[in-house]
PDB file of C-alpha atoms in Angstrom:
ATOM      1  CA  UNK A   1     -53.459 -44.659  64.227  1.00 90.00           C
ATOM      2  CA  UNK A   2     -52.696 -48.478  63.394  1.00 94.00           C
ATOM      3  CA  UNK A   3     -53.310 -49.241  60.030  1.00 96.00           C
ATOM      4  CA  UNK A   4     -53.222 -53.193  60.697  1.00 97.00           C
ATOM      5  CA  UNK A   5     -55.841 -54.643  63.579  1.00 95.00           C
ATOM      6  CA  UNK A   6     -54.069 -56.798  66.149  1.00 95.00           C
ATOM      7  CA  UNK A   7     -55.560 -60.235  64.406  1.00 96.00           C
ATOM      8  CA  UNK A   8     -54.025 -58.585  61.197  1.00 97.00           C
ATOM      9  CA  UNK A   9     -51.152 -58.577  62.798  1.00 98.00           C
ATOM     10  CA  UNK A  10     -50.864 -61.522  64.878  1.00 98.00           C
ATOM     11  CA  UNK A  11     -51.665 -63.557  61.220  1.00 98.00           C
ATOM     12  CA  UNK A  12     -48.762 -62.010  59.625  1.00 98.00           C
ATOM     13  CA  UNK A  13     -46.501 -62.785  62.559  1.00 98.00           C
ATOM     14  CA  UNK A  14     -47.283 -66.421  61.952  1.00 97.00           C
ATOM     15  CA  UNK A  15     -47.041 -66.733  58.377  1.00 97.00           C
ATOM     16  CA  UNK A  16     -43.924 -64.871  58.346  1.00 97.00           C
ATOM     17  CA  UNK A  17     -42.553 -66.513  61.159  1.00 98.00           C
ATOM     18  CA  UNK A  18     -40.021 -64.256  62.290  1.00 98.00           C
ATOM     19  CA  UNK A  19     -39.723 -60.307  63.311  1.00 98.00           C
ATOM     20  CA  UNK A  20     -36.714 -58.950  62.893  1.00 98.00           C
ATOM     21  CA  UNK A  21     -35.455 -55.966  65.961  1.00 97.00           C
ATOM     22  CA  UNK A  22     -33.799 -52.761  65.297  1.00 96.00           C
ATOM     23  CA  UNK A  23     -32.868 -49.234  66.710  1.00 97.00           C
ATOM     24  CA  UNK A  24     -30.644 -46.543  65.316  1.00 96.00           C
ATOM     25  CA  UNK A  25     -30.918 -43.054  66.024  1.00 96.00           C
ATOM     26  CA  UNK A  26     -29.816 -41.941  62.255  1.00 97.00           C
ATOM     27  CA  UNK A  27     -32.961 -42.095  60.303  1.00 98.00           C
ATOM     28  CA  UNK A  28     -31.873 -42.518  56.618  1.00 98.00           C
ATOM     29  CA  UNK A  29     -29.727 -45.505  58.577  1.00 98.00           C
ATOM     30  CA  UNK A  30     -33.337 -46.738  59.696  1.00 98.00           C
ATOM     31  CA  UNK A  31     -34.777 -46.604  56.125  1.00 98.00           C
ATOM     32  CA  UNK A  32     -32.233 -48.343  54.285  1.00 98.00           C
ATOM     33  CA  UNK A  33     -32.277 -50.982  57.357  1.00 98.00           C
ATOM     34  CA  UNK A  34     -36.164 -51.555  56.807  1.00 98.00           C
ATOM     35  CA  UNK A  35     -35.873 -51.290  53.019  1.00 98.00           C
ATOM     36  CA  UNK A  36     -33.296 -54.395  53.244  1.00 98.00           C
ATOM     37  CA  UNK A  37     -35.879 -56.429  55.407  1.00 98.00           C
ATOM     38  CA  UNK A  38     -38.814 -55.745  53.312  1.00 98.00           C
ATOM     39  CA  UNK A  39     -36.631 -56.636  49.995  1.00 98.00           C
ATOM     40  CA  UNK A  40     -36.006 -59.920  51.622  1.00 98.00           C
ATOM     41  CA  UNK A  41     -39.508 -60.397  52.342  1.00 98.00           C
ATOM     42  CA  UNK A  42     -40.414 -59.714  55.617  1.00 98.00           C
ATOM     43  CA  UNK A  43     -43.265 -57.596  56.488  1.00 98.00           C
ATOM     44  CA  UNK A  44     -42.653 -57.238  60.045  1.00 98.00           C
ATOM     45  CA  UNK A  45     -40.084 -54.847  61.692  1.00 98.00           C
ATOM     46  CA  UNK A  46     -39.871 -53.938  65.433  1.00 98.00           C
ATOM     47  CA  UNK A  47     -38.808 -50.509  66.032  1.00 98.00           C
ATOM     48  CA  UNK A  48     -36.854 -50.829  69.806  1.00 97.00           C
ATOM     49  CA  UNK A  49     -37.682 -47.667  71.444  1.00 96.00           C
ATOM     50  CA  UNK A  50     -34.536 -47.587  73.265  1.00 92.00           C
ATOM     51  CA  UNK A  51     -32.676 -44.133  72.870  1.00 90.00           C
ATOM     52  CA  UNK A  52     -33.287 -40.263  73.361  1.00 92.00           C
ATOM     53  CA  UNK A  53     -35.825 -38.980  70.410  1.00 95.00           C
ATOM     54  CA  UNK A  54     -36.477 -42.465  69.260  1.00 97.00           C
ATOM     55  CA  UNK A  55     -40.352 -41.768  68.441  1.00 97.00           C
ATOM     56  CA  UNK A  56     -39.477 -39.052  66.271  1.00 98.00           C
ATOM     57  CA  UNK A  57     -37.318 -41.127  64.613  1.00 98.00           C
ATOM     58  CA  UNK A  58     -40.161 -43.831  64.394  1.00 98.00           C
ATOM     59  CA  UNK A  59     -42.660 -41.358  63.234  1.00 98.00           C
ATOM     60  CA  UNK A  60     -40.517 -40.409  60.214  1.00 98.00           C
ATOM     61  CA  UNK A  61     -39.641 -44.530  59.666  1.00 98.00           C
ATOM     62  CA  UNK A  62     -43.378 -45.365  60.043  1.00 98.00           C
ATOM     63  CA  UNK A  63     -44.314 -42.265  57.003  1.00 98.00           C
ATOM     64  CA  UNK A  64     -41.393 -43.696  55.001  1.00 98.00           C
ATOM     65  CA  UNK A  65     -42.599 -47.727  55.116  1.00 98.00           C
ATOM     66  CA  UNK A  66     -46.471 -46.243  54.826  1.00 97.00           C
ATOM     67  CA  UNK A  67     -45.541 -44.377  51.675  1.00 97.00           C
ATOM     68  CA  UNK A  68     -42.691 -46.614  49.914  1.00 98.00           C
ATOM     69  CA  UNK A  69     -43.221 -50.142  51.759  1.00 98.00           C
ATOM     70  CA  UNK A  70     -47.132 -51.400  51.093  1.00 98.00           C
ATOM     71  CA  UNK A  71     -47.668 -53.876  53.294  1.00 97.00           C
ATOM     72  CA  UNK A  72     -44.454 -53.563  55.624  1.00 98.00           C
ATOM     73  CA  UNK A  73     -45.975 -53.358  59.483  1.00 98.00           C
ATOM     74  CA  UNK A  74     -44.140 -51.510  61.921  1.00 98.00           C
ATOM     75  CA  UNK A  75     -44.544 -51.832  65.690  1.00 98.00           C
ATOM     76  CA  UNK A  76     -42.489 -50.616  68.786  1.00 98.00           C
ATOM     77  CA  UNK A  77     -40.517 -52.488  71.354  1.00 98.00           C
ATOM     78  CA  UNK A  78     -38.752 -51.714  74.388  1.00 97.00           C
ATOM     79  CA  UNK A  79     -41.964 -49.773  75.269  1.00 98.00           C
ATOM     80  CA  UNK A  80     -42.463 -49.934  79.336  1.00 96.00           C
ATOM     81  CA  UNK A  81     -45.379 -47.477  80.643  1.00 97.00           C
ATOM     82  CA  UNK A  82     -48.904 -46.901  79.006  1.00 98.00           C
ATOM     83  CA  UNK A  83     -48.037 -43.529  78.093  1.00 98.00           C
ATOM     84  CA  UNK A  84     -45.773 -44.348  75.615  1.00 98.00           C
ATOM     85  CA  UNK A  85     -47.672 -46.918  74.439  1.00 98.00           C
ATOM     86  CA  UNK A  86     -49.863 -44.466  73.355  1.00 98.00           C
ATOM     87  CA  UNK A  87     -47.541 -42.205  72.203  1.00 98.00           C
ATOM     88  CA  UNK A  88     -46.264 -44.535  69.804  1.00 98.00           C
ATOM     89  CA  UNK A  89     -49.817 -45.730  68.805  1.00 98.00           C
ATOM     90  CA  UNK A  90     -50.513 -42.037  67.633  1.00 98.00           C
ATOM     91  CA  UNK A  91     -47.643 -42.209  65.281  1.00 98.00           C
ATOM     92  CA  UNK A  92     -49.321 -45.424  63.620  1.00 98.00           C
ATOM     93  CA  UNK A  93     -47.336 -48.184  65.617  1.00 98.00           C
ATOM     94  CA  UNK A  94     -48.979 -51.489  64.755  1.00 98.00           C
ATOM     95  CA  UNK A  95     -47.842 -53.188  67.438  1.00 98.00           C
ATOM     96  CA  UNK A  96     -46.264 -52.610  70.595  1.00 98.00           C
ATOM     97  CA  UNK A  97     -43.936 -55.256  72.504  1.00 98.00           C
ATOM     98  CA  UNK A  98     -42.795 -54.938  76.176  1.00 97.00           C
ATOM     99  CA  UNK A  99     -40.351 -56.428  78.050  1.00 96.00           C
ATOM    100  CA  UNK A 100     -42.639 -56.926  80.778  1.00 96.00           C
ATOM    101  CA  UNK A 101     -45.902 -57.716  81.405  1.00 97.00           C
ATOM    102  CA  UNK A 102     -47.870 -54.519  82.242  1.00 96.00           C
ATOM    103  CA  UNK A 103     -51.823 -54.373  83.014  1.00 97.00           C
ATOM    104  CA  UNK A 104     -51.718 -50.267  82.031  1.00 97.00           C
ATOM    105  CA  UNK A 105     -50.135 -51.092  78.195  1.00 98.00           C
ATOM    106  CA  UNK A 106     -53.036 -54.143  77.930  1.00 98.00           C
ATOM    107  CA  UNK A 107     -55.607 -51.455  78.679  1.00 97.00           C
ATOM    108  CA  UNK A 108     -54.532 -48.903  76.176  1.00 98.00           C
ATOM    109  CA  UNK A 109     -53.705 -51.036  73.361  1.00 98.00           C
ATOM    110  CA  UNK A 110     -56.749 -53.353  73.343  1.00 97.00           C
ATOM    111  CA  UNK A 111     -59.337 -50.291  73.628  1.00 96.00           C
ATOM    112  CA  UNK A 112     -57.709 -49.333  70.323  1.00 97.00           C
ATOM    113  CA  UNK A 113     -57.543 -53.087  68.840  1.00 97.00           C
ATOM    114  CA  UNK A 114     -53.896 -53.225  68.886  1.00 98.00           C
ATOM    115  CA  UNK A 115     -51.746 -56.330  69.408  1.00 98.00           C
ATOM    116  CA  UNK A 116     -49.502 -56.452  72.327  1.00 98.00           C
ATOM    117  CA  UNK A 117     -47.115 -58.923  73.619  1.00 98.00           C
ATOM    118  CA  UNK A 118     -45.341 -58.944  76.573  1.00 98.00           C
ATOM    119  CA  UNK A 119     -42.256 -60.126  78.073  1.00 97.00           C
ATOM    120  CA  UNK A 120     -43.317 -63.200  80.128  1.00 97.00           C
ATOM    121  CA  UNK A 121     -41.267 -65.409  81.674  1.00 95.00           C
ATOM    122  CA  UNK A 122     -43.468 -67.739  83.883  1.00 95.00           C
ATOM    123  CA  UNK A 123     -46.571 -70.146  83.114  1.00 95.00           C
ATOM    124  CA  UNK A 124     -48.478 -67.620  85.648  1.00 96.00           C
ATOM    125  CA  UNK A 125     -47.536 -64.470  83.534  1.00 97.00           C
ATOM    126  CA  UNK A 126     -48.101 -65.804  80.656  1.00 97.00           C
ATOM    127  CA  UNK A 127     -51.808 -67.542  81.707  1.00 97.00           C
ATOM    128  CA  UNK A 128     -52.527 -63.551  82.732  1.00 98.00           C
ATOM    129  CA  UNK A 129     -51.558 -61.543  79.627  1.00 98.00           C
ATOM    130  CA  UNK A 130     -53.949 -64.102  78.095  1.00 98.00           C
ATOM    131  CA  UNK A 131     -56.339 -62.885  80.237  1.00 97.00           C
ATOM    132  CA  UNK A 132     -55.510 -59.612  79.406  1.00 97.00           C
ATOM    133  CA  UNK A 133     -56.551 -60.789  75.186  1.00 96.00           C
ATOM    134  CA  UNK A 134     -52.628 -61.255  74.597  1.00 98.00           C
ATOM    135  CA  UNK A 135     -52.845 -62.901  71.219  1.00 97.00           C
ATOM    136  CA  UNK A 136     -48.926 -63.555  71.074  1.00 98.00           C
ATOM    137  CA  UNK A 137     -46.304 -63.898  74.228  1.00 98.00           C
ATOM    138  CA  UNK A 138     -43.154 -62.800  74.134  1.00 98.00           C
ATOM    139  CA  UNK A 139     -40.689 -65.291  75.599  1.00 97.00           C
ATOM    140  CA  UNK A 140     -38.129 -62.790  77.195  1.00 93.00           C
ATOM    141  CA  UNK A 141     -35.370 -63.392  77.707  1.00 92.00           C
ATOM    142  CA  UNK A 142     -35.243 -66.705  75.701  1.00 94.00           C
ATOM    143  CA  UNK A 143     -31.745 -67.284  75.854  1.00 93.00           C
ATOM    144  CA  UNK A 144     -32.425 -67.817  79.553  1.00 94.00           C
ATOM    145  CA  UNK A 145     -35.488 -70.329  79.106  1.00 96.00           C
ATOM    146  CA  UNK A 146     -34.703 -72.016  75.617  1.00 96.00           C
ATOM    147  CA  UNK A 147     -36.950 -74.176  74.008  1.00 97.00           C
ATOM    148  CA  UNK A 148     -37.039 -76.835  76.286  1.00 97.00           C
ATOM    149  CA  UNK A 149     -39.237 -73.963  78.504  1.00 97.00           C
ATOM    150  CA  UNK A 150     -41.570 -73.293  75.450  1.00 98.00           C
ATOM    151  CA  UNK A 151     -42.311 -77.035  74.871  1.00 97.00           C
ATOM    152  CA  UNK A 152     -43.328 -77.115  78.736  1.00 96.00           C
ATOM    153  CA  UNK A 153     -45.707 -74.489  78.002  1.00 96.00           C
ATOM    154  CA  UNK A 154     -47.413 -75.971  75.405  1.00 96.00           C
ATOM    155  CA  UNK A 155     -47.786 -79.255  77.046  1.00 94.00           C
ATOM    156  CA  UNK A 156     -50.312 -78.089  78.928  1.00 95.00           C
ATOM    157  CA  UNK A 157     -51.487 -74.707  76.880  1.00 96.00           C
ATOM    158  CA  UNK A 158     -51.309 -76.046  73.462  1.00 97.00           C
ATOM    159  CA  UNK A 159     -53.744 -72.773  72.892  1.00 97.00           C
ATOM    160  CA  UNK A 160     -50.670 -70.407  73.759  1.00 98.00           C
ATOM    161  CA  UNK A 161     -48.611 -68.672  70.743  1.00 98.00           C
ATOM    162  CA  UNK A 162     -45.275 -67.637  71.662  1.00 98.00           C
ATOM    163  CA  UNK A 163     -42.140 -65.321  70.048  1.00 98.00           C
ATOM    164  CA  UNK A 164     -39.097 -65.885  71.963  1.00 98.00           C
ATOM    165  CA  UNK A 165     -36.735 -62.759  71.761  1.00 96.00           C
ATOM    166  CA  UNK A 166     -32.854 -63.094  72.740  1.00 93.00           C
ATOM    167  CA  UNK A 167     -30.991 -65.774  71.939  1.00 90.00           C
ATOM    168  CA  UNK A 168     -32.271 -66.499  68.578  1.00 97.00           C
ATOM    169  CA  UNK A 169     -29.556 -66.901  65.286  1.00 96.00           C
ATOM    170  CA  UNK A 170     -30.390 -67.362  61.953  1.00 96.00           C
ATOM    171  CA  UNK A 171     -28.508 -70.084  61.851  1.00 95.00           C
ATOM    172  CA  UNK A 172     -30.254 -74.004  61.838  1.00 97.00           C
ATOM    173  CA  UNK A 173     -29.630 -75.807  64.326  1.00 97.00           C
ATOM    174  CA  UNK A 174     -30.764 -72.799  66.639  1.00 97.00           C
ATOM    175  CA  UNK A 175     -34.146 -71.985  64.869  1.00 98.00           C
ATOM    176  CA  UNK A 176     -34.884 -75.838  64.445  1.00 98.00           C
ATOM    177  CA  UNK A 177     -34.670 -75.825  68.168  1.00 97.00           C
ATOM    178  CA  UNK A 178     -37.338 -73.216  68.649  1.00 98.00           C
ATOM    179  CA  UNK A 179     -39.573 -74.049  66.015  1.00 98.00           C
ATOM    180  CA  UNK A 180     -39.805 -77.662  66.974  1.00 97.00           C
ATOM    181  CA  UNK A 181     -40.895 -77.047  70.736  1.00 97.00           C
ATOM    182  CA  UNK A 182     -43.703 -75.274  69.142  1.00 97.00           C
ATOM    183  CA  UNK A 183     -43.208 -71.246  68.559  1.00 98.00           C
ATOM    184  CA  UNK A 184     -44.975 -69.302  66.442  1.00 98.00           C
ATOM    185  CA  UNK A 185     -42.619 -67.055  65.587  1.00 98.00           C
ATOM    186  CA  UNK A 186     -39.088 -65.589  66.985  1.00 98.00           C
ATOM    187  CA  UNK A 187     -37.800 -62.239  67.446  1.00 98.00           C
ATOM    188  CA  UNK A 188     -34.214 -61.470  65.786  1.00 97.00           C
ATOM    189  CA  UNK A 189     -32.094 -58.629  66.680  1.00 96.00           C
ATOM    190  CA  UNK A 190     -28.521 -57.708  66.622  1.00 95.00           C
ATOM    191  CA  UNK A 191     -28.142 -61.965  65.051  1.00 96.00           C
ATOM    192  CA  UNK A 192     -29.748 -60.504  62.277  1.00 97.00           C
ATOM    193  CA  UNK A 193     -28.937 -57.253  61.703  1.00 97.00           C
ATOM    194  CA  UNK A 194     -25.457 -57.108  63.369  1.00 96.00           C
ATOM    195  CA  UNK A 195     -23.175 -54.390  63.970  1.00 94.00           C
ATOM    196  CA  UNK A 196     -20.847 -55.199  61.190  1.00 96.00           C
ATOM    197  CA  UNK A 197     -24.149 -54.832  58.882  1.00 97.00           C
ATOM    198  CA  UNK A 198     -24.624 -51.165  60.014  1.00 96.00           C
ATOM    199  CA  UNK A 199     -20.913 -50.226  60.015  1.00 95.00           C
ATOM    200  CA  UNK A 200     -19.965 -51.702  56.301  1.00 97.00           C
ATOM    201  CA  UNK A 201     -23.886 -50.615  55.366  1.00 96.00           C
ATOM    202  CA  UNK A 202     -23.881 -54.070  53.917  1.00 98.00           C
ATOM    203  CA  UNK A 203     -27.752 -53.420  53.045  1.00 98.00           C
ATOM    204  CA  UNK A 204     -27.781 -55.785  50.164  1.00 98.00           C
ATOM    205  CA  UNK A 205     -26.303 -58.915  52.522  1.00 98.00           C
ATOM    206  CA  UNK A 206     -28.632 -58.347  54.837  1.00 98.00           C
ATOM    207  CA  UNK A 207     -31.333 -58.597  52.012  1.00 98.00           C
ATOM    208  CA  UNK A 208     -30.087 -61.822  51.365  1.00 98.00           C
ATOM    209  CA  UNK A 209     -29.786 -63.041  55.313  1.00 98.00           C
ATOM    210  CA  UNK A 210     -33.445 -61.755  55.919  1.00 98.00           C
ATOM    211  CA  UNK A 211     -34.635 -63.783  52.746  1.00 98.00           C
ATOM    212  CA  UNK A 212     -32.184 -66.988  53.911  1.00 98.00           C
ATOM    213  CA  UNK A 213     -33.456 -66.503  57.499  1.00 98.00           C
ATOM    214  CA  UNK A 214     -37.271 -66.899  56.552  1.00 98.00           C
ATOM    215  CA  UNK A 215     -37.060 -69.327  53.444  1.00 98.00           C
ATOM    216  CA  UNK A 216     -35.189 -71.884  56.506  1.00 98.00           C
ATOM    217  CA  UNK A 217     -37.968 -70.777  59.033  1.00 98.00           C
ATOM    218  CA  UNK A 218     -40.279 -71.999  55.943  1.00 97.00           C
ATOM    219  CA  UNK A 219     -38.970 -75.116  55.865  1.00 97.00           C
ATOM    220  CA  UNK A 220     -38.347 -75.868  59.498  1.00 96.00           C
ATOM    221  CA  UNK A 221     -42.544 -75.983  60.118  1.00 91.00           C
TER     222      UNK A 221
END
């Protein structure tokens, strides 16, 4: 069971401002990966459900951050029926991300008070997972729509919280572009925790990119 209530949640994913994306089948891999994060001071980690076993592998992760991490929240992306929304939700995932929107996964995480956000990628889909009590959208994917997209959005739906996911660097120029049309977060994979990371196990520089990353995101509001 979820630990954190969606609103818990949804308030961390603003104040931290960014959620960094991850997968790896080897699980001590997947520990020293979220240790790194949570030493540079996030407390948000999406687990992307995207390989054979993966929500044993979660389940383990999830023990590990409940036990060693206090306050680290760990949610599930990549997640595309109801059933393994649920799934995950029994091994404690906070959160659950999608990379579409999906009226089945609204049902079954809201009767349990658990944020959702779903891949949207039109002013229609997005007005309906709001609807559906979406408390943040996922902007997938945003390399394809870019901020100019998200400012249109919030135009006319100032109301409407957004996390683009794809196409989002740690670098300036590309996280001044998102933050300034108005997101409330972003969603950071393989930019953040590249492949060169994972094969030189360069846990300790990815410490310090996670802490860069979020201290720029800091001043960039």
């Amino acid at each position: 069971m979820a630990k954190y209530t969606r609103l818990e949640v949804a308030a961390v994913m603003k104040d931290n401002g960014m959620v960094p994306l991850f997968f790896h089948s080897d699980i001590e891999l997947c520990k020293d990966v979220l240790k790194a994060c949570y030493d540079g001071g996030s407390r948000l980690m999406e687990f992307t459900s995207r390989g054979d076993f993966a929500h044993e592998v979660f389940g383990e992760l999830n023990k590990y951050a409940l036990k060693e991490l206090p306050g680290m929240i760990l949610g599930v992306g990549s997640v595309t029926d109801a059933a393994s929304a649920s799934l995950y939700m029994a091994l404690g995932a906070n959160f659950i991300v999608t990379p579409v929107l999906r009226e089945d996964i609204a049902m079954v995480c809201n009767r349990r008070k658990v944020l959702w956000s779903p891949g949207c990628g039109s002013l229609t889909e997005i007005c309906r997972a709001e609807e559906l009590g979406c408390e943040i959208v996922k902007l997938f994917p945003g390399d394809l729509y870019g901020p100019k997209f998200v400012k249109g959005i919030k135009g006319p739906q100032p109301w409407t919280s957004i996390m683009p996911t794809g196409g989002v660097s740690p670098d300036e120029a590309n996280l001044k572009g998102w933050f300034d049309a108005g997101v409330t977060c972003v969603g950071m994979g393989s930019q953040l925790i590249s492949k060169e990371i994972l094969k030189n196990k360069d846990f300790e520089g990815l410490k310090t990119k996670v802490k860069d990353a979020l201290a720029l995101i800091k001043t960039l509001r």
